[in-house]
GROMACS .gro file of C-alpha atoms in nm:
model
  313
    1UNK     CA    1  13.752   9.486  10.352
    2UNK     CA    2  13.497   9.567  10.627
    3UNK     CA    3  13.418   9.889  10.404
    4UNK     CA    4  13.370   9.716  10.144
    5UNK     CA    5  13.150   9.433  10.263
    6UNK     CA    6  12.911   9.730  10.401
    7UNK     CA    7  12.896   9.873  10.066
    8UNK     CA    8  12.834   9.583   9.898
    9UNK     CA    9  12.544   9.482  10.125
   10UNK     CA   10  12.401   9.818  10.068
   11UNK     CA   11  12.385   9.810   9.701
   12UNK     CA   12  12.246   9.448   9.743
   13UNK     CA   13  11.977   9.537   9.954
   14UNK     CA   14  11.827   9.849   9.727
   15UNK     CA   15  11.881   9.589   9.401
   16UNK     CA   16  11.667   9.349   9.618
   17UNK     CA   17  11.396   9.632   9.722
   18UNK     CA   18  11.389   9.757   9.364
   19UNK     CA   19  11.304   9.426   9.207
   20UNK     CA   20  11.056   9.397   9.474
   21UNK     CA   21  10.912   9.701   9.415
   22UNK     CA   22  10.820   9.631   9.064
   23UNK     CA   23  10.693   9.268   9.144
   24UNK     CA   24  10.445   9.410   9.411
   25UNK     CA   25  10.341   9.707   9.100
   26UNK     CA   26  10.344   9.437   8.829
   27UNK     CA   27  10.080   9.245   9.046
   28UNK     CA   28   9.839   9.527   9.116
   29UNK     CA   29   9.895   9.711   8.754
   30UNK     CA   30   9.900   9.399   8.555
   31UNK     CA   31   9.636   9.182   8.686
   32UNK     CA   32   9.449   9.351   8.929
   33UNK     CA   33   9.352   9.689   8.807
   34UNK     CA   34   9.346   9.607   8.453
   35UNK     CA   35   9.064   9.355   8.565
   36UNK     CA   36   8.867   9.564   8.782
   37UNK     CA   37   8.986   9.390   9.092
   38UNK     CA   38   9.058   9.449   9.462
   39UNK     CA   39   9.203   9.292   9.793
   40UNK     CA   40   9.336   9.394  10.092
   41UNK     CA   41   9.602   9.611  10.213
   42UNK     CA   42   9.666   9.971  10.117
   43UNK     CA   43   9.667   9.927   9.732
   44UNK     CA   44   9.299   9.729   9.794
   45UNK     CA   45   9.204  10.059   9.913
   46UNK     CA   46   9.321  10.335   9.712
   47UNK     CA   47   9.175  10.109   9.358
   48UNK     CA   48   8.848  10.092   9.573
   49UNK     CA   49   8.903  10.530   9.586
   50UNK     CA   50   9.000  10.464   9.202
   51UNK     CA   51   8.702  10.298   9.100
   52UNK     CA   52   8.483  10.492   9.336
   53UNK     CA   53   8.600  10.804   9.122
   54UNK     CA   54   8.572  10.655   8.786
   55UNK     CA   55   8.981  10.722   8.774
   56UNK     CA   56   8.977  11.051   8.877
   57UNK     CA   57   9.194  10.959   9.175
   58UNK     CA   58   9.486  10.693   9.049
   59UNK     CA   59   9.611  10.451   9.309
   60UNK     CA   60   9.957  10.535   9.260
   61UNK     CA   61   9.830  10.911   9.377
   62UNK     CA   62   9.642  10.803   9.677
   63UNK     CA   63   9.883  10.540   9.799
   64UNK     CA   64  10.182  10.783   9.810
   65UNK     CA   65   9.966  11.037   9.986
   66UNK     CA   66   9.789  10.773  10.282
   67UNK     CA   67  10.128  10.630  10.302
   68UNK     CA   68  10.260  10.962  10.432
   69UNK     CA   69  10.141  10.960  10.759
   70UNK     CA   70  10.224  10.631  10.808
   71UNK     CA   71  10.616  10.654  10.741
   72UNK     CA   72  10.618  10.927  11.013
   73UNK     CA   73  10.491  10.708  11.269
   74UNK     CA   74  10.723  10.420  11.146
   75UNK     CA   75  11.050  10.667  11.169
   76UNK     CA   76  10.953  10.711  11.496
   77UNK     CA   77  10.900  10.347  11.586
   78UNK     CA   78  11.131  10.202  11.400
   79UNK     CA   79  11.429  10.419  11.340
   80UNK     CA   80  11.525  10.634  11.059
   81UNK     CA   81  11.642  10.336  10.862
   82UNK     CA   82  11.363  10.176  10.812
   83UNK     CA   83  11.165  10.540  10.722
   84UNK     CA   84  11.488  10.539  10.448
   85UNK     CA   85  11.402  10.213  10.306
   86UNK     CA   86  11.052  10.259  10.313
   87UNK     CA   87  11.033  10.573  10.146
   88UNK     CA   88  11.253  10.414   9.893
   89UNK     CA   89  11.030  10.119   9.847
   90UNK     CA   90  10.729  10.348   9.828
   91UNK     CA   91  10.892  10.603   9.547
   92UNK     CA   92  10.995  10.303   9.316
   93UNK     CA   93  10.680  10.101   9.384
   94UNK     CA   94  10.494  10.417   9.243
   95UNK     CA   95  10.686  10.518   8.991
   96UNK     CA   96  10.670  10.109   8.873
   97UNK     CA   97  10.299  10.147   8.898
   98UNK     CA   98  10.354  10.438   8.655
   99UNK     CA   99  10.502  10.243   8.412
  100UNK     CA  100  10.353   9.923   8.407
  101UNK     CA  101   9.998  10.132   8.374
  102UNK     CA  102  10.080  10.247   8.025
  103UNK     CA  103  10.220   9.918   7.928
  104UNK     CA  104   9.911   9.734   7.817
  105UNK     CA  105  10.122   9.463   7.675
  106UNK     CA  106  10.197   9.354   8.064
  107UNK     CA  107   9.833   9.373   8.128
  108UNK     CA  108   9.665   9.091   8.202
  109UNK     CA  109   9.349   9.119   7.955
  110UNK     CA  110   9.225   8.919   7.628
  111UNK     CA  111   9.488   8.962   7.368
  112UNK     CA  112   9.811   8.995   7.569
  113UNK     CA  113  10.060   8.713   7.652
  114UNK     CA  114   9.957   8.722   7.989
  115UNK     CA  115   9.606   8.700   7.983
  116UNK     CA  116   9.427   8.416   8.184
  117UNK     CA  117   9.102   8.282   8.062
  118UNK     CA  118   9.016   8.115   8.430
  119UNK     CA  119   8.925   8.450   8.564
  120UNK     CA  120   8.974   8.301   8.905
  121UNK     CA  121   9.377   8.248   8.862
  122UNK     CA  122   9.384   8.613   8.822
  123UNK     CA  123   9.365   8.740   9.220
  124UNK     CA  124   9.546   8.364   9.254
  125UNK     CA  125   9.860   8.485   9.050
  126UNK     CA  126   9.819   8.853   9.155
  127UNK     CA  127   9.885   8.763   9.556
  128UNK     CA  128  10.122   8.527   9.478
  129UNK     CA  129  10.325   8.801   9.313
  130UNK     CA  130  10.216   9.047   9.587
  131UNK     CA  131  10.338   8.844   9.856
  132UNK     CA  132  10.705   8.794   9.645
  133UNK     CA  133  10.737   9.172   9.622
  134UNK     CA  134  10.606   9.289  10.013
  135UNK     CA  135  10.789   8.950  10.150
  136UNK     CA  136  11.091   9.059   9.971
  137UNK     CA  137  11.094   9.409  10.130
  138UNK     CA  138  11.058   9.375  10.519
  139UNK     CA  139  11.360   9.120  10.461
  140UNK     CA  140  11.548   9.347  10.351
  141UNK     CA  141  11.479   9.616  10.583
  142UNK     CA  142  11.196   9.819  10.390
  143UNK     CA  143  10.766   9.806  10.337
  144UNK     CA  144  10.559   9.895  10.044
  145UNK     CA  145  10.358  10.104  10.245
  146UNK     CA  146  10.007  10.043  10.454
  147UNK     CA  147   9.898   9.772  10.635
  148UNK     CA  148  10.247   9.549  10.616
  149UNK     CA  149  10.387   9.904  10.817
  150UNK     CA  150  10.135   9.830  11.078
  151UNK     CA  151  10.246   9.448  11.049
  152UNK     CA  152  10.615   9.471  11.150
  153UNK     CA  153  10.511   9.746  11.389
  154UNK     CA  154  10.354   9.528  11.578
  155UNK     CA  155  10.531   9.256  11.484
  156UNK     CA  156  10.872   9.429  11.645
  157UNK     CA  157  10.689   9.381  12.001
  158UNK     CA  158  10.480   9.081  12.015
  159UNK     CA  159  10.583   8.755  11.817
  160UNK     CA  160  10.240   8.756  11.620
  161UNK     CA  161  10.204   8.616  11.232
  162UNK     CA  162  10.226   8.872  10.996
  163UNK     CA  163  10.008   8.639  10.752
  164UNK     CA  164   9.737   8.705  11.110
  165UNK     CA  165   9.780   9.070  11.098
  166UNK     CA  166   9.711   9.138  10.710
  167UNK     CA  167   9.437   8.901  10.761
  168UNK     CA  168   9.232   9.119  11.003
  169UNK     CA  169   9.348   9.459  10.840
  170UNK     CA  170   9.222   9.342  10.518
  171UNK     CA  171   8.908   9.157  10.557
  172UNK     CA  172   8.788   9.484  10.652
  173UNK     CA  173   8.874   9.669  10.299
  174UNK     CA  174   8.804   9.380  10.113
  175UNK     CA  175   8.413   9.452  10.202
  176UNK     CA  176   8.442   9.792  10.116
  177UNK     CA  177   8.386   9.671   9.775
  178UNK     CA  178   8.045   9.616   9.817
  179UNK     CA  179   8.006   9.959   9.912
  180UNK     CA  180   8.086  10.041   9.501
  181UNK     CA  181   7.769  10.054   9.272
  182UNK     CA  182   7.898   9.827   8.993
  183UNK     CA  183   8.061   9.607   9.186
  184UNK     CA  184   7.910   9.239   9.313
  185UNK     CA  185   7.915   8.959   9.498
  186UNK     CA  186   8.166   8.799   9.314
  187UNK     CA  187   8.416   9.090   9.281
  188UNK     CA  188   8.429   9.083   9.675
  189UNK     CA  189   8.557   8.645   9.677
  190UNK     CA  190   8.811   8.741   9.414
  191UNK     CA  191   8.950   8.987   9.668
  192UNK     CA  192   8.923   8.728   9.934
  193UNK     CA  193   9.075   8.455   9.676
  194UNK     CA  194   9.373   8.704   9.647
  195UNK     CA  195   9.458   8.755   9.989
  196UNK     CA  196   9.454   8.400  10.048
  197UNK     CA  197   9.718   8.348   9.835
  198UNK     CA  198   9.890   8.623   9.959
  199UNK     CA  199   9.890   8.483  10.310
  200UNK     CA  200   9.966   8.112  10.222
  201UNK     CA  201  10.318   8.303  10.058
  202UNK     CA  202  10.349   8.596  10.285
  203UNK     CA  203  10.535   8.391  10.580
  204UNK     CA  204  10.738   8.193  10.371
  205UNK     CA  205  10.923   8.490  10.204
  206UNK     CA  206  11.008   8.673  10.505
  207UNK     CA  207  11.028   8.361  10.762
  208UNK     CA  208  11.179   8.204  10.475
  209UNK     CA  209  11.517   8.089  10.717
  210UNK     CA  210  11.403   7.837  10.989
  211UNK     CA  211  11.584   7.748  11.259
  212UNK     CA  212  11.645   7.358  11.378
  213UNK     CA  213  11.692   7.234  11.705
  214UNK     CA  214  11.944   6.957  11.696
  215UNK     CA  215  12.048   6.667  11.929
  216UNK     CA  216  12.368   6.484  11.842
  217UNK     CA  217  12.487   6.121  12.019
  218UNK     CA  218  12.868   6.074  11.865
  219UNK     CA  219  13.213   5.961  12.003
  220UNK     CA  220  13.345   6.256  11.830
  221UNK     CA  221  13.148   6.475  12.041
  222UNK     CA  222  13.464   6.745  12.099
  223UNK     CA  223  13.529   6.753  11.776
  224UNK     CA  224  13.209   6.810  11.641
  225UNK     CA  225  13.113   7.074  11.930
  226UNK     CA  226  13.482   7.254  11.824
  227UNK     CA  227  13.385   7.294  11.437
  228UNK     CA  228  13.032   7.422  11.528
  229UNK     CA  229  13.177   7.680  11.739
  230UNK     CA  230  13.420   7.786  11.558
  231UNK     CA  231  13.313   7.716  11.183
  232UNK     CA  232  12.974   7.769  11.225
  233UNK     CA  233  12.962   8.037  11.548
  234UNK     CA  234  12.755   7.911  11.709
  235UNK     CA  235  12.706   7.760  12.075
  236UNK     CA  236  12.628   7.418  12.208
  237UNK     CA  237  12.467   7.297  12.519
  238UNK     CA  238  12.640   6.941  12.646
  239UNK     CA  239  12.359   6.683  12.850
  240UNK     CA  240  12.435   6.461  13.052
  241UNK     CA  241  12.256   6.140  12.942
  242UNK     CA  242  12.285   5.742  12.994
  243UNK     CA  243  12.206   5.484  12.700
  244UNK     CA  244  11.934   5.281  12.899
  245UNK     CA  245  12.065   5.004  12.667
  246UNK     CA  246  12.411   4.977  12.766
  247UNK     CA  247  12.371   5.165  13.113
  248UNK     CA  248  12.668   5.370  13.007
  249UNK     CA  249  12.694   5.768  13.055
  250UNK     CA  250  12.754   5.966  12.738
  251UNK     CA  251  12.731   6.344  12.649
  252UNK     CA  252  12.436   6.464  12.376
  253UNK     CA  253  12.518   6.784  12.212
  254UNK     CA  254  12.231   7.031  12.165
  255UNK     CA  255  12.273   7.273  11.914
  256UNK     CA  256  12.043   7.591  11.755
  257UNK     CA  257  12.149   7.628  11.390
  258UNK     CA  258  11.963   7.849  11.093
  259UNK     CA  259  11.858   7.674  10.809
  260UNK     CA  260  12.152   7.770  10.580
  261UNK     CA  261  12.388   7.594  10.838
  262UNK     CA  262  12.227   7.272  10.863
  263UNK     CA  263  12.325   7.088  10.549
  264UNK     CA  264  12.709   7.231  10.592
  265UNK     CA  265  12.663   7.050  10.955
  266UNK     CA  266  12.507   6.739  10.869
  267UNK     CA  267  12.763   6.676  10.596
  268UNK     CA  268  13.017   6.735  10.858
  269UNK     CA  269  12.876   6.509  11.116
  270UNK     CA  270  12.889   6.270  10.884
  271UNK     CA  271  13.269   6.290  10.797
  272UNK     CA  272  13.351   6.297  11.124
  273UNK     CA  273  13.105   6.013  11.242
  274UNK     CA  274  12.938   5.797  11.016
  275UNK     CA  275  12.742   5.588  11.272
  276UNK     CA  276  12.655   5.942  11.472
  277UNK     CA  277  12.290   5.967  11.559
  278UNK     CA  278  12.079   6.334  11.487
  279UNK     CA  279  11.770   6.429  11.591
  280UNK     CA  280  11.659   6.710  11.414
  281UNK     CA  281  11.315   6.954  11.505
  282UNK     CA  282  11.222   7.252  11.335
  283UNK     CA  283  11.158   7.556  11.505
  284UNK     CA  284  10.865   7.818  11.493
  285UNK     CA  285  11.104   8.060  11.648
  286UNK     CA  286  11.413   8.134  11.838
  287UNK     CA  287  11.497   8.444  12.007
  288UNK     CA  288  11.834   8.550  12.160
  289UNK     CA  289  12.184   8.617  12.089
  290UNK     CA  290  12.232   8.520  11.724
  291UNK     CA  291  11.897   8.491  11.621
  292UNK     CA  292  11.569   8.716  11.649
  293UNK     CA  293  11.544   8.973  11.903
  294UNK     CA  294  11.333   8.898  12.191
  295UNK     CA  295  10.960   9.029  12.177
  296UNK     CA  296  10.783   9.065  12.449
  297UNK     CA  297  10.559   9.384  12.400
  298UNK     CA  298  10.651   9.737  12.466
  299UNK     CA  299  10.778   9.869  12.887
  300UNK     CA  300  10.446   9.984  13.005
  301UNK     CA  301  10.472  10.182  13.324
  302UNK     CA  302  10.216   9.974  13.521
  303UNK     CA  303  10.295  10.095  13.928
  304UNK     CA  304  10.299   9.820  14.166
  305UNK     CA  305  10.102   9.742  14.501
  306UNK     CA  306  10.377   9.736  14.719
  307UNK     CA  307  10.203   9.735  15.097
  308UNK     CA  308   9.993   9.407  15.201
  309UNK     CA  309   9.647   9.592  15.196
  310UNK     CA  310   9.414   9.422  14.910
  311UNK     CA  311   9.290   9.638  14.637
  312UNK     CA  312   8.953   9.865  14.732
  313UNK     CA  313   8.655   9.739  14.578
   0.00000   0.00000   0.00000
């Protein structure tokens, strides 16, 4: 059964990072390109070496080739899983870009189901799907190559926003746009209106579980703490506390749950205690046993004063 369940998983996980492989391409080959367009991230850069060559160079070249490098130095960081999964990612991202290039009935232009007069919903809808696609791969285990690689490598050692990371990675190429003889002023906000929407829906996708921080008053305290422990597997933390009210001493469970276990506790606490009190807090993040890793930058060797003489100015 174990077998099975690993097998299973696996086959999930490249269905996922196929179908988000082709939502990332459909954004960039659909709406972007088609409309002269760029953003951020490594895609904003090879169509800014696409339309610096008049075509000559094809994103879907120059993103396979830049992206090279990178997976190296991701193997090595990250472990030959994630290289796996990103090199997957990377080959069916590109050969979706392929595809989706010659089919001009996907494009986004005048003529096509989904064109968009308001030329301003175009980088809107374009990082909106971006975001789906990336967001979609680093949960499961992959990248689409460039600057999100960067992101969750620095994102394994210090708890920092990935939204924050592609934000100061791609202001940068965003600019570069300028650089480009027939491009303007305006070409270089629709870049910035795209990433925008790419960060407002980055976090979401791949923070999409949150974690709650829950305080529960009950007289069915043992039997509440006994089903979340062994239904749920997960621990709880009894306080001592004292109703000010009645000046008696009762016990307040506190309890870390994901979001998928909340409603299948709250339903429970209610069953088992209809008058039970819950105070419930979301949680920016939780690290530990059972949730996320602990991140606390990588071991530097840093050697230590160890006699009582100051340091020599």
């Amino acid at each position: 059964m174990a077998v099975k369940g690993s097998v299973s998983r696996v086959i999930r996980d490249y269905l996922v990072l196929t179908l988000a492989a082709f939502v990332f391409a459909f954004a960039w080959e659909c709406f972007m390109i088609p409309n002269g367009m760029s953003a951020g991230g490594m895609m904003g850069l090879c169509t800014v070496l696409q339309y610096a060559t008049g075509g000559l160079v094809p994103a879907a070249y120059s993103y396979v080739v830049i992206n090279a490098l990178l997976i190296l130095i991701a193997v090595i960081l990250m472990g030959i899983g994630f290289g796996f999964k990103t090199i997957y990612a990377i080959a069916v991202s590109t050969l979706a870009m392929k595809l989706l290039s010659g089919m001009e009935a996907l494009h986004c232009v005048e003529g096509s189901f989904f064109y968009v007069r308001e030329t301003l919903l175009i980088p809107v809808i374009a990082g909106f799907l971006e975001a789906i696609g990336i967001g979609l791969t680093m949960r499961y285990g992959g990248s689409t190559g460039g600057t999100d690689i960067i992101a969750l490598m620095v994102n394994k050692y210090w708890p920092v926003n990935l939204s924050r990371v592609f934000l100061y990675s791609d202001f940068v190429i965003v600019i570069l746009v300028l650089f480009l003889p027939d491009k303007t002023f305006a070409d270089m906000i629709y870049g910035f209106v795209e990433i925008t929407s790419f960060i407002l829906m980055i976090d979401m996708v791949v923070g999409g579980q949150k974690s709650y921080q829950l305080m529960v008053f009950s007289e069915k305290n043992s039997q509440i703490a006994d089903y979340i422990c062994k239904e749920l597997d997960r621990g709880v933390t009894v306080i001592q506390g004292m109703g000010w009210y009645t000046k008696k001493n009762r016990d307040i469970l506190l309890i870390m749950l994901d979001q998928k276990q909340f409603l299948p506790l709250s339903r429970t606490i209610k069953e088992m205690d209809p008058k039970a009190f819950i105070s419930v807090a979301p949680t920016h993040s939780v690290y530990g046993e059972g949730f996320s890793e602990i991140k606390a930058g990588p071991k530097l060797n840093i050697r230590k004063n160890t006699s009582n003489e100051l340091p020599q100015e």
